[in-house]
mmCIF file of C-alpha atoms in Angstrom:
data_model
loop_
_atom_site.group_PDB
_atom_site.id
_atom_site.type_symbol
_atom_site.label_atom_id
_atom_site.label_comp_id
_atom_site.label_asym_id
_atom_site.label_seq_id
_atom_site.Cartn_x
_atom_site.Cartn_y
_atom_site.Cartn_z
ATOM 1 C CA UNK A 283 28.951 4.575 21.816
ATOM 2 C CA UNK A 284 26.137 2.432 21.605
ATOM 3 C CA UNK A 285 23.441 5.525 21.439
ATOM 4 C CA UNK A 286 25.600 6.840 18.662
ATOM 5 C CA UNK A 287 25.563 3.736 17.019
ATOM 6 C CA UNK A 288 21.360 3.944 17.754
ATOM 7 C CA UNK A 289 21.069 7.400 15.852
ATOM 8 C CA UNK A 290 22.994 6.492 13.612
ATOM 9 C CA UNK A 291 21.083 3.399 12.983
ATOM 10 C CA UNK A 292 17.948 4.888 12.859
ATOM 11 C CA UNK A 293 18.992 8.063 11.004
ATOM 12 C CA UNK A 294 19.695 5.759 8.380
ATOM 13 C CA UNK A 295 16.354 3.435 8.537
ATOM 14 C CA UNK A 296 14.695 7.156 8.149
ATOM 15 C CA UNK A 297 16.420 8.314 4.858
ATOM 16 C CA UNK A 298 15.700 5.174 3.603
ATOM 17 C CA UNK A 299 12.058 5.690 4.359
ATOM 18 C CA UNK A 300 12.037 8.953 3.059
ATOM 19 C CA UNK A 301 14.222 7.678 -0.527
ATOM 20 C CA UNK A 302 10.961 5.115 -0.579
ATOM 21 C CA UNK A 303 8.647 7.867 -0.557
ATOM 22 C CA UNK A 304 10.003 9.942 -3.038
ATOM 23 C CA UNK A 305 10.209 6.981 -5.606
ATOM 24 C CA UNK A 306 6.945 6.560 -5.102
ATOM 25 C CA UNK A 307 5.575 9.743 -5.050
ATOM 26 C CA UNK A 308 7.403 11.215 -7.874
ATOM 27 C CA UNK A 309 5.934 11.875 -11.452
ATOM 28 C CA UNK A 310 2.711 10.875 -10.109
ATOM 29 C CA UNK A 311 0.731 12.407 -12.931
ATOM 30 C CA UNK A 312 2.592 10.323 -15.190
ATOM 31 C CA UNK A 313 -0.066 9.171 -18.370
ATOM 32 C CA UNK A 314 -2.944 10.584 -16.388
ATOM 33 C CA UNK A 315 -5.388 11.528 -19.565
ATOM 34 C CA UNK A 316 -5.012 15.840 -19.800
ATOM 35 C CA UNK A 317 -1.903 16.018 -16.572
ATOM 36 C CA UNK A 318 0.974 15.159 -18.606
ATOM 37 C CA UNK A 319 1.812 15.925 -22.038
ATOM 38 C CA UNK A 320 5.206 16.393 -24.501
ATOM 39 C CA UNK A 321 4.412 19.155 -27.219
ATOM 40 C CA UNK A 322 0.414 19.061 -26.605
ATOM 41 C CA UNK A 323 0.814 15.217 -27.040
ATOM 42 C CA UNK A 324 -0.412 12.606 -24.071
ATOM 43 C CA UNK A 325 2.300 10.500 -22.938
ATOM 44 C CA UNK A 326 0.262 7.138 -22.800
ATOM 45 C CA UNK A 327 1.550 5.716 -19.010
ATOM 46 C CA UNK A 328 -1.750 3.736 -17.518
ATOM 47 C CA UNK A 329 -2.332 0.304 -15.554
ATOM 48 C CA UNK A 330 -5.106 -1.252 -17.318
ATOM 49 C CA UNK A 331 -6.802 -0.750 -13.891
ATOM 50 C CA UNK A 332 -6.717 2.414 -13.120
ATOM 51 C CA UNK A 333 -9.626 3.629 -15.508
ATOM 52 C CA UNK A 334 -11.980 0.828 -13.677
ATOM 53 C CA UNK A 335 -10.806 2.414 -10.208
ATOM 54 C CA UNK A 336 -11.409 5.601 -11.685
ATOM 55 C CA UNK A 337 -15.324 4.523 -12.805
ATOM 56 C CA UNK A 338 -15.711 3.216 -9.252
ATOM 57 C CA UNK A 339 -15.118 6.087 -7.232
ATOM 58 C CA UNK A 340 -17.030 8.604 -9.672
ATOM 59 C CA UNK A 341 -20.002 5.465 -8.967
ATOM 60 C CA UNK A 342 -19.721 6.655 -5.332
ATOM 61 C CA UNK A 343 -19.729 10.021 -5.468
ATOM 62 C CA UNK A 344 -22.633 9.832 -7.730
ATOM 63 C CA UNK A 345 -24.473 8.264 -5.631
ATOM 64 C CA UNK A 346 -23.033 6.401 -2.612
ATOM 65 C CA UNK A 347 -25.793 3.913 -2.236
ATOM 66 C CA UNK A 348 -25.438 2.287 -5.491
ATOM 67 C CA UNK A 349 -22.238 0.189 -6.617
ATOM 68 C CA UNK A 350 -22.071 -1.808 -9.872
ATOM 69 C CA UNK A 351 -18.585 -2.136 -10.786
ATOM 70 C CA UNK A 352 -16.795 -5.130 -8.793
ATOM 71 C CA UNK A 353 -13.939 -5.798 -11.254
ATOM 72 C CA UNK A 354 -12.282 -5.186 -7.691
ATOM 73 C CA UNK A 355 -13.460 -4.796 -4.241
ATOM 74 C CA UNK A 356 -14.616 -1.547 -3.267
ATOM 75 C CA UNK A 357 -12.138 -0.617 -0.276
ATOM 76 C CA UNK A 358 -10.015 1.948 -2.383
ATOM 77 C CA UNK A 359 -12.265 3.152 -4.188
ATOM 78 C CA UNK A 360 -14.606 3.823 -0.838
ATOM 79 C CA UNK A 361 -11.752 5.673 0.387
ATOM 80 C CA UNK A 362 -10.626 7.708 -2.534
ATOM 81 C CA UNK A 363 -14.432 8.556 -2.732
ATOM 82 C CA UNK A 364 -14.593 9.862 1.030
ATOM 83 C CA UNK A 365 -11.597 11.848 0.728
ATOM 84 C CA UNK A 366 -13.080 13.481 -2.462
ATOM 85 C CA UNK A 367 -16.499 13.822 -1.003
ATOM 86 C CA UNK A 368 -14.673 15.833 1.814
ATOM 87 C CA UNK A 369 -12.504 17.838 -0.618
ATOM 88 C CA UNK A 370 -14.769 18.308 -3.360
ATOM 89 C CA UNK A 371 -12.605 16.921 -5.983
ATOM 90 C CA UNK A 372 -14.741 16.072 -9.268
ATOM 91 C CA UNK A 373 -12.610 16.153 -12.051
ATOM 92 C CA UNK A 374 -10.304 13.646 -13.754
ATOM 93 C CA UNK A 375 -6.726 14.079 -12.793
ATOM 94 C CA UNK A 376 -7.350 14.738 -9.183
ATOM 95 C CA UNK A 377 -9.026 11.884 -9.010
ATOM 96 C CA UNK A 378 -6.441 9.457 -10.602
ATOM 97 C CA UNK A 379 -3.347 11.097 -8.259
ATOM 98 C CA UNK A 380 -5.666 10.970 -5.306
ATOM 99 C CA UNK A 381 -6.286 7.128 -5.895
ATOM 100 C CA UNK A 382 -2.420 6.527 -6.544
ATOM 101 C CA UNK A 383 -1.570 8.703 -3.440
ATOM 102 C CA UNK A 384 -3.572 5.542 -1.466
ATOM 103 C CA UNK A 385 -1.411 3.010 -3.432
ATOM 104 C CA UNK A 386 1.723 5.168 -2.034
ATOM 105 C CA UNK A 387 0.596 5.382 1.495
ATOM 106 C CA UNK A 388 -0.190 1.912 1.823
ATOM 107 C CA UNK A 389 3.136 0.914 0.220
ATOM 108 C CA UNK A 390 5.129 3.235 2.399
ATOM 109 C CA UNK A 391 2.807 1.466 5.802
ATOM 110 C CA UNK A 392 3.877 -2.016 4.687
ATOM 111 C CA UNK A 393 7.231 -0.999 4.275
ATOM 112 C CA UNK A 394 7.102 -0.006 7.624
ATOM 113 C CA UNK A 395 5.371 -3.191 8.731
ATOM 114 C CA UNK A 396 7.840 -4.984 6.656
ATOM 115 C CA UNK A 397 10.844 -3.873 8.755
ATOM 116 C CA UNK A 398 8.779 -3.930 12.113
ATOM 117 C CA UNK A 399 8.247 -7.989 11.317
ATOM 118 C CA UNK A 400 12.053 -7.883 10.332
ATOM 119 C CA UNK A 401 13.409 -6.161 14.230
ATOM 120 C CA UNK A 402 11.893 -9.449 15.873
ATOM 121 C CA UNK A 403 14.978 -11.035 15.150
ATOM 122 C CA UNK A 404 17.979 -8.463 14.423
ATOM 123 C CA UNK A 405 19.005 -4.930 13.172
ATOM 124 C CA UNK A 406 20.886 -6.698 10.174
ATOM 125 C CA UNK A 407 18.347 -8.696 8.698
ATOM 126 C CA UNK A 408 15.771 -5.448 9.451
ATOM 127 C CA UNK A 409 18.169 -3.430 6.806
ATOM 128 C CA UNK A 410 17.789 -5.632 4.362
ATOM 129 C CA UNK A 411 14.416 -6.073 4.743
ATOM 130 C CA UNK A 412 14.011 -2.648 4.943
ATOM 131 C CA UNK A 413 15.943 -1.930 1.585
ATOM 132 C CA UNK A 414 14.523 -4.647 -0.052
ATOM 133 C CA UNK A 415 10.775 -3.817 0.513
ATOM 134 C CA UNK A 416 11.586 -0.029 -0.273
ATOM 135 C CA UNK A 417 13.619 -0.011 -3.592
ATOM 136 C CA UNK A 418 12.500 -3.189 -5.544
ATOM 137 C CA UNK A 419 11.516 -2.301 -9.022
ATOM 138 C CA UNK A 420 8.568 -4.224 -8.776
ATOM 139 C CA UNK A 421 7.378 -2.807 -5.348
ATOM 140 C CA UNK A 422 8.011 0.778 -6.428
ATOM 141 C CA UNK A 423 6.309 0.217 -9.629
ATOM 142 C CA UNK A 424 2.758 -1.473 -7.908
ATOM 143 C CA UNK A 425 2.825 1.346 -5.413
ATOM 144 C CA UNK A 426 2.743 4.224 -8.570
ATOM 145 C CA UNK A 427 -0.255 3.218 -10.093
ATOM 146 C CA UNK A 428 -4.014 3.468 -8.867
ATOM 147 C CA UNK A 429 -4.572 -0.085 -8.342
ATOM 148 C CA UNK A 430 -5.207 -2.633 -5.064
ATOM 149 C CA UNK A 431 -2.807 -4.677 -5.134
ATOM 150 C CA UNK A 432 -0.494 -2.206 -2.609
ATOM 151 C CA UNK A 433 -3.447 -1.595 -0.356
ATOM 152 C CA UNK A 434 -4.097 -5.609 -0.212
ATOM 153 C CA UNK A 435 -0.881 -5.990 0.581
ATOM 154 C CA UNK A 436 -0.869 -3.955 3.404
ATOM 155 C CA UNK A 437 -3.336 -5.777 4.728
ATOM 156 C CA UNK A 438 -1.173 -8.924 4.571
ATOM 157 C CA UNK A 439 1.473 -8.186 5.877
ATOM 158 C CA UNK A 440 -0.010 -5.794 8.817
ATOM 159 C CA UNK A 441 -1.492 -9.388 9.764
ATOM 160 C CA UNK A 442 1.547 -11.230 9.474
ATOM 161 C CA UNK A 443 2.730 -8.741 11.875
ATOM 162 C CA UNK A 444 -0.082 -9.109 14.297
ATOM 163 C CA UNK A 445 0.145 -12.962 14.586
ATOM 164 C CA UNK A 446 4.006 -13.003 15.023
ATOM 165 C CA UNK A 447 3.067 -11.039 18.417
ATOM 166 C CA UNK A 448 1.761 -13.952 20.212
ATOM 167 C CA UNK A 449 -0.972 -15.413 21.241
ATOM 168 C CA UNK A 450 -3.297 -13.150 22.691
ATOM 169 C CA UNK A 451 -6.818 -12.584 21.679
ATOM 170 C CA UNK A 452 -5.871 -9.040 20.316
ATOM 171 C CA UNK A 453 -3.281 -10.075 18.250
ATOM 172 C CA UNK A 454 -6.222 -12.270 16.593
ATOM 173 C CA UNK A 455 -8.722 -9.634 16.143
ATOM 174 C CA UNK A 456 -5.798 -7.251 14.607
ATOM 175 C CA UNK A 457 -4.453 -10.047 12.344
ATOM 176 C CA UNK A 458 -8.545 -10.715 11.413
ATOM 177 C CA UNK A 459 -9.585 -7.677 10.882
ATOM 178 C CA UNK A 460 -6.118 -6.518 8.413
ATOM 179 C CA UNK A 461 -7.145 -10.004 6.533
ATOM 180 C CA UNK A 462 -10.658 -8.621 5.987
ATOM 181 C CA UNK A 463 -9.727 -5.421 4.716
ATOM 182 C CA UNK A 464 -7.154 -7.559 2.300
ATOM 183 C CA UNK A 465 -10.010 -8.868 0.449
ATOM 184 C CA UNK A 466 -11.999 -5.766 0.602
ATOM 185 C CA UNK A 467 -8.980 -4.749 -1.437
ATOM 186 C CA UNK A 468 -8.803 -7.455 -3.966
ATOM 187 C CA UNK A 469 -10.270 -11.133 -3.635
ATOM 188 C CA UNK A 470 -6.761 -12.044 -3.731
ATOM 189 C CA UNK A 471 -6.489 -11.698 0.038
ATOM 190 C CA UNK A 472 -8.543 -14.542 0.615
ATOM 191 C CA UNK A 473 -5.586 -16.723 -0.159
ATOM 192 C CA UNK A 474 -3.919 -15.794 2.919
ATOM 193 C CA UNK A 475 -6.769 -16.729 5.297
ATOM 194 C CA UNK A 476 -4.550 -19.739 6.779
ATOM 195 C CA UNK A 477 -1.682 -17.343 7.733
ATOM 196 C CA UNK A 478 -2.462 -16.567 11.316
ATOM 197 C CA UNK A 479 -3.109 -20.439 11.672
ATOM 198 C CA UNK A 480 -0.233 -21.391 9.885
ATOM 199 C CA UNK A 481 1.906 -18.516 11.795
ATOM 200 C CA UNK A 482 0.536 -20.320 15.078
ATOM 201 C CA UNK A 483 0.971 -23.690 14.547
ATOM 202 C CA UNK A 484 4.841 -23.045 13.756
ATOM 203 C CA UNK A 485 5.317 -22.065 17.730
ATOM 204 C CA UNK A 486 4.125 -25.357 18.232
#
């Protein structure tokens, strides 16, 4: 009974992962300039930062050395610009979906992180943080468009996760290091410098 009540359980936490995915991942070219169109017509659909993540990974694969465009940090745009380095990918559209395919991945990770946070206390309260992280409007809506704020978000909560494991020096280095790459996502990060501090001075 209870390892029915297990695959069941996790059976269901799966299907819910893969419904996240698919919200995310579908109509991906949406108002990409030349992808989409309705009778020859562009269908007008992007975040007013996606062209400036767009301008910094063509930077990079120009010429890797130089960077000049910090609207944003460069993390996303460093790794959008080694996968298309590796792939050869040049032109426009495969760009923008390969820069909002990041934004999907890292949503879907802190998803995960989101419900892995959630198990420390019980398999109720996981669900709901599990449906709640994957089918908000708002979270499904970041996560489409080629922007940081999903991939400093990951980085937030992967190091909320790391200093709710205790007090080992690990834990520290983990919750460090996802803090670092926060910011390297978007200066916003640097607001949640205190949270491994704050995280350890609740234990008391």
């Amino acid at each position: 009974m209870i390892k029915t009540k297990a695959i069941f359980y996790y059976s269901a936490v799966t299907l819910i992962f893969v419904l996240a995915f698919m919200l995310r991942f579908s109509h991906l070219d949406w108002g990409i300039p030349g992808a989409y169109q309705i009778e020859s017509l562009p269908i007008p659909g992007l975040h007013p930062d996606e062209p400036i993540m767009i301008r910094q990974i063509n930077e990079l694969l120009e010429d890797p050395g130089q960077f000049s465009t910090f609207t944003y940090p460069p993390l996303q745009a460093q790794i959008c610009a080694s996968v298309a380095a590796i792939a050869q990918i040049r032109s426009t559209v495969p760009l923008y979906l390969l820069a909002r395919a990041v934004s999907v991945v890292a949503s879907i990770l802190t998803i995960w992180f989101v419900w892995l946070i959630a198990c420390r206390w019980n398999r109720t309260l996981a669900t709901v943080a599990l449906v709640l992280a994957a089918f908000t409007m708002e979270a499904c809506h970041q996560a489409h468009w080629a922007n940081p704020e999903s991939l400093c978000t990951l980085g937030i909560v992967a190091a909320t996760w790391f200093s709710l494991r205790g007090r080992r020096a690990s834990n520290y280095i983990g919750a460090g290091i996802c803090l670092g790459l926060s910011i390297c996502a978007k200066y916003f990060g640097v607001l949640f410098l205190h949270l491994p501090l704050v995280i350890d001075l609740s234990r008391g």
